[in-house]
Short mmCIF file of C-alpha atoms in Angstrom, two decimals:
data_model
loop_
_atom_site.label_atom_id
_atom_site.label_comp_id
_atom_site.label_asym_id
_atom_site.label_seq_id
_atom_site.Cartn_x
_atom_site.Cartn_y
_atom_site.Cartn_z
CA MET A 1 -23.52 -0.94 10.61
CA LEU A 2 -20.83 -3.46 11.54
CA SER A 3 -20.63 -6.40 13.92
CA HIS A 4 -18.60 -6.24 17.13
CA GLU A 5 -15.70 -7.82 15.27
CA VAL A 6 -14.82 -6.86 11.72
CA LYS A 7 -13.21 -9.92 10.16
CA GLN A 8 -12.40 -10.44 6.52
CA SER A 9 -13.66 -13.55 4.75
CA ASP A 10 -11.98 -15.26 1.82
CA ALA A 11 -15.25 -16.75 0.55
CA LEU A 12 -16.17 -13.87 -1.74
CA LEU A 13 -12.56 -13.29 -2.74
CA ASN A 14 -12.33 -16.78 -4.15
CA LEU A 15 -15.16 -15.95 -6.56
CA ARG A 16 -13.39 -12.88 -7.97
CA SER A 17 -10.64 -12.93 -10.59
CA TYR A 18 -7.25 -11.96 -9.16
CA VAL A 19 -6.28 -8.32 -9.71
CA GLY A 20 -3.09 -7.15 -8.03
CA ARG A 21 -1.11 -3.93 -8.16
CA PHE A 22 2.22 -2.23 -7.61
CA ALA A 23 1.69 1.27 -6.20
CA PRO A 24 4.93 3.20 -5.62
CA SER A 25 5.04 6.77 -4.38
CA PRO A 26 7.32 9.24 -6.23
CA THR A 27 8.84 10.62 -3.03
CA GLY A 28 12.20 9.24 -4.14
CA PRO A 29 13.67 6.77 -6.61
CA LEU A 30 12.80 3.08 -6.45
CA HIS A 31 15.26 0.98 -4.43
CA PHE A 32 15.81 -2.74 -3.83
CA GLY A 33 12.94 -2.92 -1.35
CA SER A 34 10.65 -1.50 -4.02
CA LEU A 35 11.89 -4.16 -6.43
CA LEU A 36 10.97 -6.93 -3.97
CA THR A 37 7.42 -5.63 -3.85
CA ALA A 38 7.22 -5.27 -7.62
CA VAL A 39 8.50 -8.80 -8.21
CA ALA A 40 6.31 -10.42 -5.55
CA SER A 41 3.15 -8.59 -6.58
CA TYR A 42 3.77 -9.31 -10.27
CA CYS A 43 4.59 -12.99 -9.86
CA ASP A 44 1.78 -13.64 -7.40
CA ALA A 45 -0.74 -12.11 -9.80
CA LYS A 46 0.57 -13.93 -12.86
CA ALA A 47 0.93 -17.26 -11.05
CA ASN A 48 -2.76 -16.97 -10.18
CA ARG A 49 -3.66 -16.09 -13.79
CA GLY A 50 -4.54 -12.61 -12.67
CA LYS A 51 -3.93 -9.05 -13.78
CA TRP A 52 -1.15 -6.79 -12.50
CA LEU A 53 -1.66 -3.03 -12.48
CA VAL A 54 0.63 -0.09 -11.72
CA ARG A 55 -0.53 3.02 -9.87
CA ILE A 56 1.62 6.05 -9.03
CA GLU A 57 0.57 7.33 -5.61
CA ASP A 58 1.36 11.02 -5.99
CA THR A 59 -1.16 12.82 -3.77
CA ASP A 60 1.46 14.01 -1.24
CA ILE A 61 2.57 16.81 -3.53
CA PRO A 62 5.06 18.55 -1.15
CA ARG A 63 7.03 15.28 -0.80
CA ILE A 64 7.27 14.44 -4.50
CA TYR A 65 10.93 14.11 -5.46
CA PRO A 66 12.05 15.56 -8.81
CA ASP A 67 12.28 12.93 -11.58
CA SER A 68 10.97 10.14 -9.32
CA LYS A 69 8.06 9.44 -11.64
CA ASN A 70 10.44 9.12 -14.58
CA HIS A 71 12.64 6.74 -12.61
CA ILE A 72 9.64 4.58 -11.66
CA LEU A 73 8.48 4.36 -15.27
CA SER A 74 12.04 3.66 -16.47
CA CYS A 75 12.32 0.81 -13.97
CA ILE A 76 9.03 -0.71 -15.11
CA ASP A 77 10.44 -0.74 -18.65
CA ALA A 78 13.97 -1.85 -17.77
CA PHE A 79 12.83 -4.78 -15.62
CA GLN A 80 10.32 -5.63 -18.36
CA PHE A 81 7.27 -5.76 -16.16
CA GLU A 82 4.12 -5.76 -18.25
CA PRO A 83 1.14 -3.98 -16.65
CA ASP A 84 -2.24 -5.22 -17.80
CA ALA A 85 -3.74 -1.73 -18.02
CA GLU A 86 -2.65 1.86 -18.47
CA ILE A 87 -0.63 3.23 -15.55
CA ILE A 88 -2.73 5.65 -13.50
CA PHE A 89 -1.76 8.60 -11.32
CA GLN A 90 -3.60 9.44 -8.12
CA LYS A 91 -3.32 13.18 -8.73
CA ASP A 92 -5.88 12.68 -11.49
CA HIS A 93 -8.40 11.37 -8.94
CA LEU A 94 -8.53 14.30 -6.52
CA GLY A 95 -12.13 15.08 -7.47
CA LEU A 96 -13.12 11.47 -6.80
CA TYR A 97 -11.60 11.57 -3.32
CA GLU A 98 -13.57 14.73 -2.55
CA HIS A 99 -16.74 12.97 -3.70
CA VAL A 100 -16.06 10.09 -1.29
CA LEU A 101 -15.45 12.57 1.53
CA GLU A 102 -18.86 14.07 0.78
CA GLN A 103 -20.38 10.57 1.01
CA LEU A 104 -18.77 10.05 4.39
CA LYS A 105 -19.88 13.49 5.55
CA ASN A 106 -23.48 12.71 4.64
CA ALA A 107 -23.18 9.48 6.63
CA ASN A 108 -21.85 11.43 9.65
CA ALA A 109 -18.70 9.28 9.53
CA ILE A 110 -16.19 12.16 9.46
CA TYR A 111 -15.67 15.51 11.16
CA ALA A 112 -13.47 18.57 10.92
CA CYS A 113 -10.48 18.79 13.25
CA GLN A 114 -8.56 21.93 14.19
CA CYS A 115 -5.86 20.17 16.22
CA THR A 116 -2.31 21.02 15.19
CA ARG A 117 0.77 18.89 15.76
CA LYS A 118 1.68 21.23 18.60
CA ILE A 119 -1.68 20.58 20.28
CA LEU A 120 -1.42 16.83 19.76
CA GLY A 121 2.14 16.69 21.05
CA SER A 122 3.65 13.20 21.21
CA ASN A 123 0.34 11.43 21.66
CA HIS A 124 -0.07 8.83 18.93
CA ILE A 125 -3.64 8.00 19.95
CA TYR A 126 -6.06 10.75 19.01
CA ALA A 127 -8.37 11.50 21.92
CA GLY A 128 -11.32 12.69 19.82
CA THR A 129 -10.86 16.31 20.91
CA CYS A 130 -12.81 17.77 17.99
CA ARG A 131 -15.26 14.94 17.39
CA ASP A 132 -18.29 16.68 18.93
CA LEU A 133 -17.39 20.31 18.16
CA ASN A 134 -19.22 20.40 14.81
CA LEU A 135 -16.54 22.59 13.26
CA ASP A 136 -16.87 23.90 9.72
CA PHE A 137 -15.06 21.65 7.26
CA ALA A 138 -13.36 24.52 5.41
CA GLU A 139 -9.58 24.66 5.87
CA GLN A 140 -9.56 22.01 8.58
CA ALA A 141 -8.24 18.49 8.76
CA ILE A 142 -10.88 15.79 8.28
CA ARG A 143 -10.93 12.75 10.53
CA LEU A 144 -12.75 9.43 10.21
CA LYS A 145 -14.63 8.15 13.24
CA VAL A 146 -13.56 4.73 14.48
CA ALA A 147 -15.43 2.36 16.77
CA ASP A 148 -14.48 0.36 19.85
CA GLN A 149 -14.29 -2.99 18.10
CA LEU A 150 -11.78 -5.49 16.84
CA ILE A 151 -10.70 -5.54 13.20
CA CYS A 152 -9.04 -8.79 12.11
CA PHE A 153 -7.64 -10.16 8.89
CA ASP A 154 -5.54 -13.16 7.90
CA ASP A 155 -2.32 -12.09 6.24
CA ARG A 156 -0.95 -14.73 3.88
CA LEU A 157 2.56 -14.37 5.32
CA GLN A 158 2.20 -12.72 8.71
CA GLY A 159 -0.81 -14.69 9.96
CA GLN A 160 -3.83 -13.28 11.75
CA GLN A 161 -3.64 -9.60 12.59
CA CYS A 162 -6.08 -7.79 14.87
CA SER A 163 -6.42 -4.18 15.95
CA ASN A 164 -8.88 -2.04 17.87
CA LEU A 165 -8.47 1.35 16.22
CA LYS A 166 -10.13 3.25 19.06
CA HIS A 167 -7.55 1.94 21.53
CA ASP A 168 -4.56 1.73 19.20
CA LEU A 169 -4.92 4.90 17.14
CA GLY A 170 -8.13 6.86 17.56
CA ASP A 171 -9.95 8.73 14.81
CA PHE A 172 -7.51 9.20 11.93
CA ALA A 173 -7.10 11.83 9.25
CA LEU A 174 -8.38 11.42 5.69
CA LYS A 175 -7.39 14.92 4.64
CA ARG A 176 -4.82 17.32 6.04
CA ARG A 177 -5.41 20.98 6.86
CA ASP A 178 -3.35 21.96 3.81
CA GLY A 179 -5.76 20.04 1.59
CA ILE A 180 -3.55 17.01 0.95
CA ILE A 181 -5.54 13.78 0.69
CA SER A 182 -4.22 11.09 3.02
CA TYR A 183 -2.71 7.84 1.85
CA GLN A 184 -5.44 5.93 3.69
CA LEU A 185 -8.28 7.49 1.70
CA ALA A 186 -6.57 7.47 -1.69
CA VAL A 187 -5.43 3.85 -1.53
CA VAL A 188 -8.83 2.53 -0.45
CA VAL A 189 -10.70 4.44 -3.14
CA ASP A 190 -8.27 3.52 -5.91
CA ASP A 191 -8.13 -0.15 -4.96
CA TYR A 192 -11.91 -0.13 -5.30
CA LEU A 193 -11.89 1.76 -8.60
CA GLN A 194 -9.30 -0.62 -10.06
CA ASN A 195 -11.16 -3.72 -8.81
CA ILE A 196 -8.11 -4.81 -6.81
CA THR A 197 -8.60 -8.13 -5.03
CA HIS A 198 -5.08 -8.83 -3.69
CA VAL A 199 -2.59 -6.46 -2.09
CA VAL A 200 1.07 -7.49 -1.90
CA ARG A 201 3.27 -4.90 -0.20
CA GLY A 202 5.93 -4.38 2.46
CA ALA A 203 5.41 -5.20 6.13
CA ASP A 204 6.03 -1.54 6.99
CA LEU A 205 2.43 -0.96 5.85
CA LEU A 206 0.99 -3.74 8.00
CA ASP A 207 -0.36 -1.37 10.65
CA ASN A 208 -2.19 0.64 7.97
CA THR A 209 -4.33 -2.31 6.97
CA ALA A 210 -6.88 -2.16 9.80
CA ARG A 211 -7.53 1.49 8.96
CA GLN A 212 -8.09 0.64 5.33
CA ILE A 213 -10.38 -2.29 6.15
CA TRP A 214 -12.44 -0.04 8.43
CA LEU A 215 -12.77 2.71 5.82
CA GLY A 216 -13.59 0.18 3.10
CA SER A 217 -16.30 -1.39 5.27
CA LEU A 218 -17.95 2.01 5.84
CA LEU A 219 -18.03 2.53 2.08
CA ASN A 220 -19.32 -1.02 1.47
CA TYR A 221 -16.28 -1.87 -0.64
CA PRO A 222 -15.39 -5.56 -1.19
CA ASN A 223 -12.87 -7.26 1.08
CA LEU A 224 -9.26 -7.56 -0.07
CA ASN A 225 -6.66 -10.29 0.41
CA TYR A 226 -3.39 -9.07 1.99
CA MET A 227 0.19 -10.30 1.95
CA HIS A 228 2.86 -8.21 3.66
CA LEU A 229 6.41 -8.99 2.65
CA PRO A 230 9.44 -8.99 4.97
CA LEU A 231 11.47 -5.81 4.62
CA ALA A 232 14.91 -5.52 3.08
CA MET A 233 17.34 -4.02 5.62
CA ASN A 234 20.63 -2.14 5.30
CA ASP A 235 23.81 -2.94 7.25
CA GLN A 236 22.76 -0.51 9.99
CA GLY A 237 19.58 -2.45 10.74
CA GLN A 238 17.33 0.07 9.03
CA LYS A 239 14.74 -0.80 6.41
CA LEU A 240 15.68 0.26 2.91
CA SER A 241 13.78 3.47 2.30
CA LYS A 242 14.03 6.81 0.59
CA GLN A 243 14.40 8.46 4.00
CA ASN A 244 17.42 6.25 4.76
CA LEU A 245 18.95 7.12 1.37
CA ALA A 246 18.69 3.63 -0.08
CA GLN A 247 20.45 3.35 -3.43
CA ALA A 248 18.28 3.95 -6.46
CA LEU A 249 17.77 0.92 -8.70
CA ASP A 250 20.30 0.89 -11.52
CA ILE A 251 18.31 0.08 -14.65
CA HIS A 252 21.54 -0.98 -16.38
CA ARG A 253 21.87 -3.85 -13.89
CA ALA A 254 18.27 -5.03 -14.20
CA PRO A 255 18.94 -8.78 -14.71
CA GLU A 256 21.41 -8.96 -11.82
CA LEU A 257 19.17 -7.01 -9.42
CA LEU A 258 16.17 -9.07 -10.48
CA GLN A 259 18.07 -12.26 -9.72
CA GLN A 260 18.94 -10.91 -6.25
CA ALA A 261 15.30 -10.05 -5.60
CA ILE A 262 14.14 -13.50 -6.68
CA LEU A 263 16.57 -15.17 -4.26
CA ALA A 264 15.71 -12.73 -1.44
CA LEU A 265 12.09 -13.80 -1.83
CA GLY A 266 13.17 -17.42 -1.30
CA GLN A 267 12.31 -18.52 -4.83
CA PRO A 268 14.35 -21.07 -6.84
CA PHE A 269 17.43 -19.84 -8.64
CA VAL A 270 16.93 -18.35 -12.11
CA GLU A 271 19.81 -17.89 -14.57
CA LEU A 272 20.62 -14.40 -15.78
CA ASP A 273 18.72 -13.59 -18.94
CA GLN A 274 16.41 -10.93 -20.28
CA PRO A 275 14.23 -9.79 -17.33
CA ARG A 276 11.08 -10.85 -19.19
CA VAL A 277 12.39 -14.40 -19.50
CA MET A 278 13.48 -14.48 -15.87
CA LEU A 279 10.08 -13.27 -14.70
CA GLN A 280 8.35 -15.92 -16.78
CA GLN A 281 10.42 -18.60 -15.07
CA VAL A 282 9.70 -17.23 -11.61
CA VAL A 283 5.97 -17.15 -12.34
CA GLN A 284 6.05 -20.80 -13.41
CA GLN A 285 7.64 -21.90 -10.13
CA TRP A 286 6.23 -19.22 -7.80
CA ASP A 287 5.66 -20.52 -4.27
CA VAL A 288 4.46 -18.18 -1.52
CA ASP A 289 5.41 -20.78 1.10
CA LEU A 290 9.08 -20.20 0.22
CA ILE A 291 8.99 -16.48 1.03
CA PRO A 292 10.77 -15.86 4.36
CA LYS A 293 8.36 -15.34 7.23
CA GLY A 294 8.56 -12.42 9.62
CA ILE A 295 8.85 -8.66 9.31
CA HIS A 296 12.51 -8.39 8.24
CA LEU A 297 14.81 -10.28 5.92
CA THR A 298 17.94 -11.54 7.67
CA ALA A 299 20.33 -10.59 4.85
CA THR A 300 21.37 -6.98 4.34
CA PHE A 301 21.11 -4.99 1.12
CA LEU A 302 22.22 -1.66 -0.26
#
């Protein structure tokens, strides 16, 4: 099905019109790190005369934080981002994900897994314990088979990235035992459904990319172009995240926070103004080569 090395090519990408996206999860309010991703994904799309879409990734129902969706939508409005299509919610696509799982089942690319966290212990590489047991799919986790081969892609900021999923991770879950669809499956399917060509997101998701390329290749989905941004860090050396209680974006300080994000991304200074005007100026002078390289930003943020 695939060659010994799975490597993405930019040739076909260059023939497709740019479609980017911002895809936050409502497991907490948006913070400054989220704003960096929103600004970079928006400006990169608009600078390339492309479309910018917004998707709320809300399949992990137990982790959804009250009012997070409202905060996300309020931030989109307050920072005056202008999506080029209606905002979609992944919870509305659960039937589509099940359909894709059925496709993969028919192709013998997935299997049911009864392993619990207690059984797996601290092992981060799945040993394929259930791969050949032919368990019934009902009320079990579902894992995707991986192969012993190299998956490579050229990240626009981080350079070439390669991973052998069999050695680095093992077969990975597409659906949990409790029925929750995994991030890996939902993001690949929705990027395909929305005709996404370019993904701009935080470097904390860099190690997810090989999994998504592998799944996309099995489904014969088009290749994507990736750019993983350096992460905003707090004064304790932790990435800004909901888990680390990063401050929620204050929509009443939108111009000031937008200016900080623009500078953190290494872009030329933009005077305080209406966010829409500021974004227009950033788009006009957007330069990916100015974005700091590496996984982390050196400055600290709240």
